[in-house]
Short mmCIF file of N, CA and C in Angstrom, two decimals:
data_model
loop_
_atom_site.label_atom_id
_atom_site.label_comp_id
_atom_site.label_asym_id
_atom_site.label_seq_id
_atom_site.Cartn_x
_atom_site.Cartn_y
_atom_site.Cartn_z
N ASP A 1 11.86 -0.55 -8.00
CA ASP A 1 10.62 -0.76 -7.32
C ASP A 1 10.77 -1.86 -6.24
N LEU A 2 10.11 -1.69 -5.11
CA LEU A 2 10.13 -2.69 -4.06
C LEU A 2 9.06 -3.75 -4.37
N PRO A 3 9.28 -4.98 -3.93
CA PRO A 3 8.26 -6.01 -4.14
C PRO A 3 6.94 -5.60 -3.52
N GLY A 4 5.87 -5.85 -4.28
CA GLY A 4 4.55 -5.61 -3.75
C GLY A 4 4.12 -4.16 -3.79
N TYR A 5 4.99 -3.25 -4.30
CA TYR A 5 4.63 -1.83 -4.36
C TYR A 5 3.58 -1.62 -5.42
N SER A 6 2.62 -0.78 -5.12
CA SER A 6 1.59 -0.43 -6.08
C SER A 6 1.42 1.09 -6.06
N PRO A 7 0.88 1.68 -7.15
CA PRO A 7 0.79 3.15 -7.20
C PRO A 7 0.01 3.76 -6.05
N ASP A 8 -0.91 3.01 -5.44
CA ASP A 8 -1.68 3.61 -4.34
C ASP A 8 -1.00 3.37 -2.99
N GLU A 9 0.29 2.95 -3.01
CA GLU A 9 0.99 2.63 -1.80
C GLU A 9 1.03 3.76 -0.79
N ASP A 10 1.11 4.98 -1.31
CA ASP A 10 1.25 6.11 -0.42
C ASP A 10 -0.07 6.86 -0.20
N ALA A 11 -1.15 6.23 -0.54
CA ALA A 11 -2.49 6.87 -0.38
C ALA A 11 -3.05 6.46 0.96
N GLY A 12 -3.11 7.40 1.90
CA GLY A 12 -3.60 7.13 3.20
C GLY A 12 -5.10 7.38 3.39
N HIS A 13 -5.83 7.55 2.29
CA HIS A 13 -7.26 7.80 2.38
C HIS A 13 -7.98 6.58 3.02
N PRO A 14 -8.89 6.80 3.92
CA PRO A 14 -9.58 5.68 4.60
C PRO A 14 -10.26 4.71 3.64
N ASP A 15 -10.82 5.17 2.53
CA ASP A 15 -11.46 4.23 1.59
C ASP A 15 -10.44 3.27 1.03
N LEU A 16 -9.26 3.78 0.64
CA LEU A 16 -8.19 2.91 0.11
C LEU A 16 -7.70 2.00 1.22
N CYS A 17 -7.55 2.49 2.42
CA CYS A 17 -7.09 1.70 3.54
C CYS A 17 -8.03 0.50 3.77
N GLU A 18 -9.30 0.77 3.72
CA GLU A 18 -10.27 -0.34 3.95
C GLU A 18 -10.12 -1.41 2.90
N HIS A 19 -9.94 -0.99 1.67
CA HIS A 19 -9.73 -1.96 0.58
C HIS A 19 -8.44 -2.75 0.80
N ARG A 20 -7.37 -2.03 1.17
CA ARG A 20 -6.06 -2.68 1.40
C ARG A 20 -6.13 -3.67 2.60
N ALA A 21 -6.93 -3.33 3.56
CA ALA A 21 -7.00 -4.17 4.78
C ALA A 21 -7.47 -5.60 4.51
N SER A 22 -8.18 -5.78 3.40
CA SER A 22 -8.70 -7.13 3.09
C SER A 22 -7.73 -7.95 2.27
N GLY A 23 -6.59 -7.39 1.86
CA GLY A 23 -5.66 -8.12 1.04
C GLY A 23 -4.26 -8.25 1.64
N TYR A 24 -3.30 -8.35 0.76
CA TYR A 24 -1.91 -8.59 1.15
C TYR A 24 -1.37 -7.56 2.09
N HIS A 25 -1.65 -6.29 1.87
CA HIS A 25 -1.08 -5.24 2.67
C HIS A 25 -1.69 -5.16 4.10
N GLY A 26 -2.90 -5.68 4.27
CA GLY A 26 -3.56 -5.53 5.53
C GLY A 26 -3.46 -6.66 6.49
N SER A 27 -2.87 -7.75 6.07
CA SER A 27 -2.79 -8.93 6.95
C SER A 27 -1.61 -9.83 6.62
N ALA A 28 -0.94 -10.32 7.64
CA ALA A 28 0.11 -11.27 7.43
C ALA A 28 -0.42 -12.64 6.95
N LYS A 29 -1.74 -12.78 7.05
CA LYS A 29 -2.37 -14.02 6.55
C LYS A 29 -2.09 -14.26 5.08
N HIS A 30 -1.85 -13.18 4.34
CA HIS A 30 -1.58 -13.27 2.89
C HIS A 30 -0.08 -13.15 2.61
N ASP A 31 0.74 -13.15 3.63
CA ASP A 31 2.18 -12.89 3.42
C ASP A 31 2.85 -14.05 2.71
N ARG A 32 3.92 -13.71 1.99
CA ARG A 32 4.74 -14.74 1.33
C ARG A 32 5.76 -15.24 2.32
N SER A 33 6.15 -16.48 2.21
CA SER A 33 7.15 -17.05 3.13
C SER A 33 8.59 -16.60 2.84
N TRP A 34 8.81 -16.06 1.64
CA TRP A 34 10.16 -15.57 1.29
C TRP A 34 10.05 -14.44 0.28
N ARG A 35 11.17 -13.71 0.11
CA ARG A 35 11.27 -12.63 -0.81
C ARG A 35 12.52 -12.78 -1.64
N ASN A 36 12.45 -12.46 -2.93
CA ASN A 36 13.60 -12.53 -3.78
C ASN A 36 14.05 -11.07 -4.03
N PHE A 37 15.17 -10.69 -3.43
CA PHE A 37 15.69 -9.34 -3.61
C PHE A 37 16.87 -9.31 -4.55
N SER A 38 17.12 -10.38 -5.25
CA SER A 38 18.36 -10.49 -6.07
C SER A 38 18.57 -9.33 -7.08
N MET A 39 17.52 -8.83 -7.67
CA MET A 39 17.64 -7.74 -8.64
C MET A 39 16.97 -6.46 -8.16
N LYS A 40 16.98 -6.24 -6.83
CA LYS A 40 16.25 -5.12 -6.26
C LYS A 40 17.19 -4.01 -5.78
N GLY A 41 18.20 -3.69 -6.54
CA GLY A 41 19.08 -2.56 -6.23
C GLY A 41 19.72 -2.69 -4.88
N PHE A 42 19.52 -1.65 -4.03
CA PHE A 42 20.16 -1.62 -2.72
C PHE A 42 19.66 -2.69 -1.77
N LEU A 43 18.57 -3.41 -2.09
CA LEU A 43 18.11 -4.52 -1.28
C LEU A 43 18.79 -5.85 -1.67
N SER A 44 19.46 -5.89 -2.81
CA SER A 44 20.06 -7.13 -3.31
C SER A 44 21.23 -7.58 -2.47
N GLY A 45 21.34 -8.88 -2.31
CA GLY A 45 22.49 -9.47 -1.66
C GLY A 45 23.55 -9.86 -2.66
N ASP A 46 23.37 -9.54 -3.92
CA ASP A 46 24.34 -9.86 -5.01
C ASP A 46 25.36 -8.72 -5.09
N PRO A 47 26.67 -9.03 -4.89
CA PRO A 47 27.68 -7.98 -4.90
C PRO A 47 27.81 -7.29 -6.23
N ILE A 48 27.36 -7.90 -7.33
CA ILE A 48 27.43 -7.25 -8.63
C ILE A 48 26.36 -6.21 -8.76
N VAL A 49 25.18 -6.52 -8.25
CA VAL A 49 24.04 -5.59 -8.29
C VAL A 49 24.19 -4.52 -7.19
N ASN A 50 24.68 -4.90 -6.03
CA ASN A 50 24.76 -3.99 -4.87
C ASN A 50 26.14 -4.11 -4.21
N PRO A 51 27.17 -3.54 -4.86
CA PRO A 51 28.54 -3.73 -4.33
C PRO A 51 28.79 -3.15 -2.94
N MET A 52 28.06 -2.12 -2.55
CA MET A 52 28.33 -1.46 -1.28
C MET A 52 27.63 -2.17 -0.09
N MET A 53 26.37 -2.62 -0.28
CA MET A 53 25.58 -3.09 0.85
C MET A 53 25.13 -4.54 0.70
N HIS A 54 25.71 -5.31 -0.18
CA HIS A 54 25.26 -6.66 -0.46
C HIS A 54 25.28 -7.57 0.77
N SER A 55 26.16 -7.34 1.68
CA SER A 55 26.31 -8.21 2.84
C SER A 55 25.55 -7.70 4.08
N TRP A 56 24.87 -6.59 3.91
CA TRP A 56 24.12 -6.00 5.06
C TRP A 56 22.85 -6.77 5.31
N ASN A 57 22.35 -6.75 6.55
CA ASN A 57 21.07 -7.30 6.83
C ASN A 57 19.95 -6.40 6.30
N ARG A 58 18.81 -6.98 5.93
CA ARG A 58 17.73 -6.19 5.39
C ARG A 58 16.43 -6.57 6.09
N ALA A 59 15.56 -5.62 6.29
CA ALA A 59 14.26 -5.88 6.85
C ALA A 59 13.23 -5.13 5.96
N LEU A 60 12.25 -5.84 5.46
CA LEU A 60 11.22 -5.22 4.66
C LEU A 60 9.98 -5.10 5.58
N VAL A 61 9.51 -3.87 5.71
CA VAL A 61 8.37 -3.61 6.57
C VAL A 61 7.26 -3.06 5.67
N ARG A 62 6.15 -3.77 5.62
CA ARG A 62 5.06 -3.33 4.77
C ARG A 62 4.36 -2.13 5.37
N ASN A 63 3.89 -1.28 4.47
CA ASN A 63 3.11 -0.10 4.87
C ASN A 63 1.63 -0.49 4.73
N CYS A 64 1.12 -1.17 5.73
CA CYS A 64 -0.22 -1.77 5.55
C CYS A 64 -1.36 -0.81 5.63
N ASP A 65 -1.22 0.34 6.34
CA ASP A 65 -2.38 1.21 6.43
C ASP A 65 -2.32 2.41 5.44
N GLY A 66 -1.27 2.48 4.61
CA GLY A 66 -1.21 3.48 3.62
C GLY A 66 -0.79 4.87 4.14
N SER A 67 -0.42 5.00 5.38
CA SER A 67 -0.13 6.32 5.95
C SER A 67 1.37 6.62 5.99
N LEU A 68 2.17 5.81 5.29
CA LEU A 68 3.60 6.00 5.24
C LEU A 68 4.24 5.99 6.64
N PHE A 69 3.71 5.16 7.53
CA PHE A 69 4.21 5.02 8.89
C PHE A 69 4.05 6.32 9.69
N LEU A 70 3.12 7.16 9.34
CA LEU A 70 2.91 8.40 10.02
C LEU A 70 1.58 8.39 10.82
N GLY A 71 0.69 7.46 10.48
CA GLY A 71 -0.66 7.49 11.04
C GLY A 71 -0.74 7.05 12.48
N SER A 72 -1.70 7.61 13.17
CA SER A 72 -2.04 7.21 14.53
C SER A 72 -3.47 7.72 14.77
N ALA A 73 -4.45 7.02 14.22
CA ALA A 73 -5.81 7.51 14.27
C ALA A 73 -6.78 6.33 14.15
N ASP A 74 -7.96 6.57 14.63
CA ASP A 74 -9.09 5.64 14.42
C ASP A 74 -10.08 6.37 13.54
N VAL A 75 -10.44 5.77 12.42
CA VAL A 75 -11.34 6.40 11.49
C VAL A 75 -12.50 5.42 11.15
N PRO A 76 -13.70 5.94 10.96
CA PRO A 76 -14.81 5.08 10.66
C PRO A 76 -14.68 4.46 9.23
N GLY A 77 -15.03 3.21 9.11
CA GLY A 77 -15.04 2.54 7.82
C GLY A 77 -16.39 1.88 7.63
N THR A 78 -16.66 1.36 6.44
CA THR A 78 -17.97 0.78 6.18
C THR A 78 -18.13 -0.57 6.90
N ASN A 79 -17.01 -1.22 7.28
CA ASN A 79 -17.09 -2.48 8.02
C ASN A 79 -16.59 -2.37 9.45
N GLY A 80 -16.61 -1.14 10.01
CA GLY A 80 -16.13 -0.93 11.37
C GLY A 80 -15.05 0.10 11.37
N THR A 81 -14.42 0.27 12.51
CA THR A 81 -13.41 1.26 12.70
C THR A 81 -12.07 0.80 12.13
N LEU A 82 -11.39 1.69 11.42
CA LEU A 82 -10.04 1.40 10.92
C LEU A 82 -9.07 1.97 11.93
N HIS A 83 -8.10 1.18 12.35
CA HIS A 83 -7.12 1.60 13.32
C HIS A 83 -5.79 1.81 12.60
N LEU A 84 -5.50 3.08 12.29
CA LEU A 84 -4.27 3.45 11.59
C LEU A 84 -3.16 3.61 12.63
N ARG A 85 -2.16 2.74 12.58
CA ARG A 85 -1.10 2.73 13.60
C ARG A 85 0.30 2.65 12.94
N GLY A 86 0.42 3.31 11.83
CA GLY A 86 1.70 3.28 11.09
C GLY A 86 2.90 3.73 11.94
N HIS A 87 2.73 4.83 12.65
CA HIS A 87 3.87 5.34 13.46
C HIS A 87 4.25 4.33 14.54
N GLU A 88 3.24 3.86 15.25
CA GLU A 88 3.51 2.89 16.34
C GLU A 88 4.15 1.61 15.77
N ASN A 89 3.68 1.17 14.60
CA ASN A 89 4.27 -0.03 13.97
C ASN A 89 5.72 0.19 13.60
N ALA A 90 6.02 1.35 13.06
CA ALA A 90 7.42 1.64 12.70
C ALA A 90 8.32 1.70 13.91
N MET A 91 7.87 2.31 14.99
CA MET A 91 8.67 2.35 16.22
C MET A 91 8.85 0.96 16.83
N ALA A 92 7.83 0.12 16.76
CA ALA A 92 7.91 -1.25 17.28
C ALA A 92 8.91 -2.09 16.47
N VAL A 93 8.92 -1.90 15.15
CA VAL A 93 9.90 -2.62 14.32
C VAL A 93 11.32 -2.17 14.66
N ILE A 94 11.53 -0.87 14.78
CA ILE A 94 12.87 -0.40 15.14
C ILE A 94 13.28 -0.94 16.50
N ASP A 95 12.37 -0.93 17.46
CA ASP A 95 12.71 -1.49 18.79
C ASP A 95 13.09 -2.96 18.69
N ALA A 96 12.30 -3.73 17.92
CA ALA A 96 12.59 -5.17 17.76
C ALA A 96 13.94 -5.39 17.06
N LEU A 97 14.25 -4.62 16.03
CA LEU A 97 15.55 -4.72 15.37
C LEU A 97 16.67 -4.38 16.32
N LEU A 98 16.50 -3.37 17.18
CA LEU A 98 17.51 -3.02 18.15
C LEU A 98 17.70 -4.08 19.19
N GLU A 99 16.63 -4.58 19.77
CA GLU A 99 16.65 -5.48 20.89
C GLU A 99 16.87 -6.96 20.54
N LYS A 100 16.32 -7.43 19.41
CA LYS A 100 16.38 -8.83 19.10
C LYS A 100 17.26 -9.21 17.93
N HIS A 101 17.66 -8.21 17.13
CA HIS A 101 18.44 -8.52 15.93
C HIS A 101 19.73 -7.75 15.86
N ASN A 102 20.20 -7.24 16.99
CA ASN A 102 21.51 -6.60 17.13
C ASN A 102 21.72 -5.35 16.27
N MET A 103 20.65 -4.65 15.90
CA MET A 103 20.84 -3.43 15.17
C MET A 103 21.59 -2.39 15.99
N ASP A 104 21.55 -2.54 17.31
CA ASP A 104 22.29 -1.61 18.16
C ASP A 104 23.80 -1.74 18.00
N GLN A 105 24.24 -2.85 17.39
CA GLN A 105 25.66 -3.04 17.06
C GLN A 105 26.07 -2.54 15.72
N ALA A 106 25.11 -2.11 14.91
CA ALA A 106 25.40 -1.66 13.54
C ALA A 106 26.16 -0.35 13.55
N SER A 107 27.11 -0.22 12.65
CA SER A 107 27.86 1.01 12.50
C SER A 107 27.13 1.93 11.48
N GLU A 108 26.35 1.33 10.59
CA GLU A 108 25.60 2.08 9.61
C GLU A 108 24.23 1.45 9.40
N VAL A 109 23.23 2.30 9.28
CA VAL A 109 21.83 1.85 9.04
C VAL A 109 21.23 2.71 7.94
N VAL A 110 20.52 2.09 7.00
CA VAL A 110 19.83 2.83 5.95
C VAL A 110 18.34 2.57 6.12
N LEU A 111 17.57 3.65 6.22
CA LEU A 111 16.09 3.54 6.23
C LEU A 111 15.65 4.12 4.91
N ALA A 112 14.81 3.39 4.19
CA ALA A 112 14.29 3.86 2.91
C ALA A 112 12.84 3.53 2.79
N GLY A 113 12.15 4.31 2.03
CA GLY A 113 10.76 4.04 1.86
C GLY A 113 10.23 4.64 0.56
#
């Protein structure tokens, strides 16, 4: 399991999205300053836990709108319009990794979700 994953992680229903928007998944305001990946399988930097990829760089991207990075819609919510931009967010993260973090120099990249 990934840190912060919950069973409704993949539920893109607007009602769930509105609830998620007010907590950890909907705002960096609630973000943690660090993550412990030591026992997280392929995310671990420990060569015993992850012998193949322990020295690789890792980026954790939260799925804040619940659309699995596929959404691109505006939907009405009880507190205003919900702006689902999962796809645009995913593309922006990939662009930033390529341009600012040398992912364009990588010989291998793993995307998982």
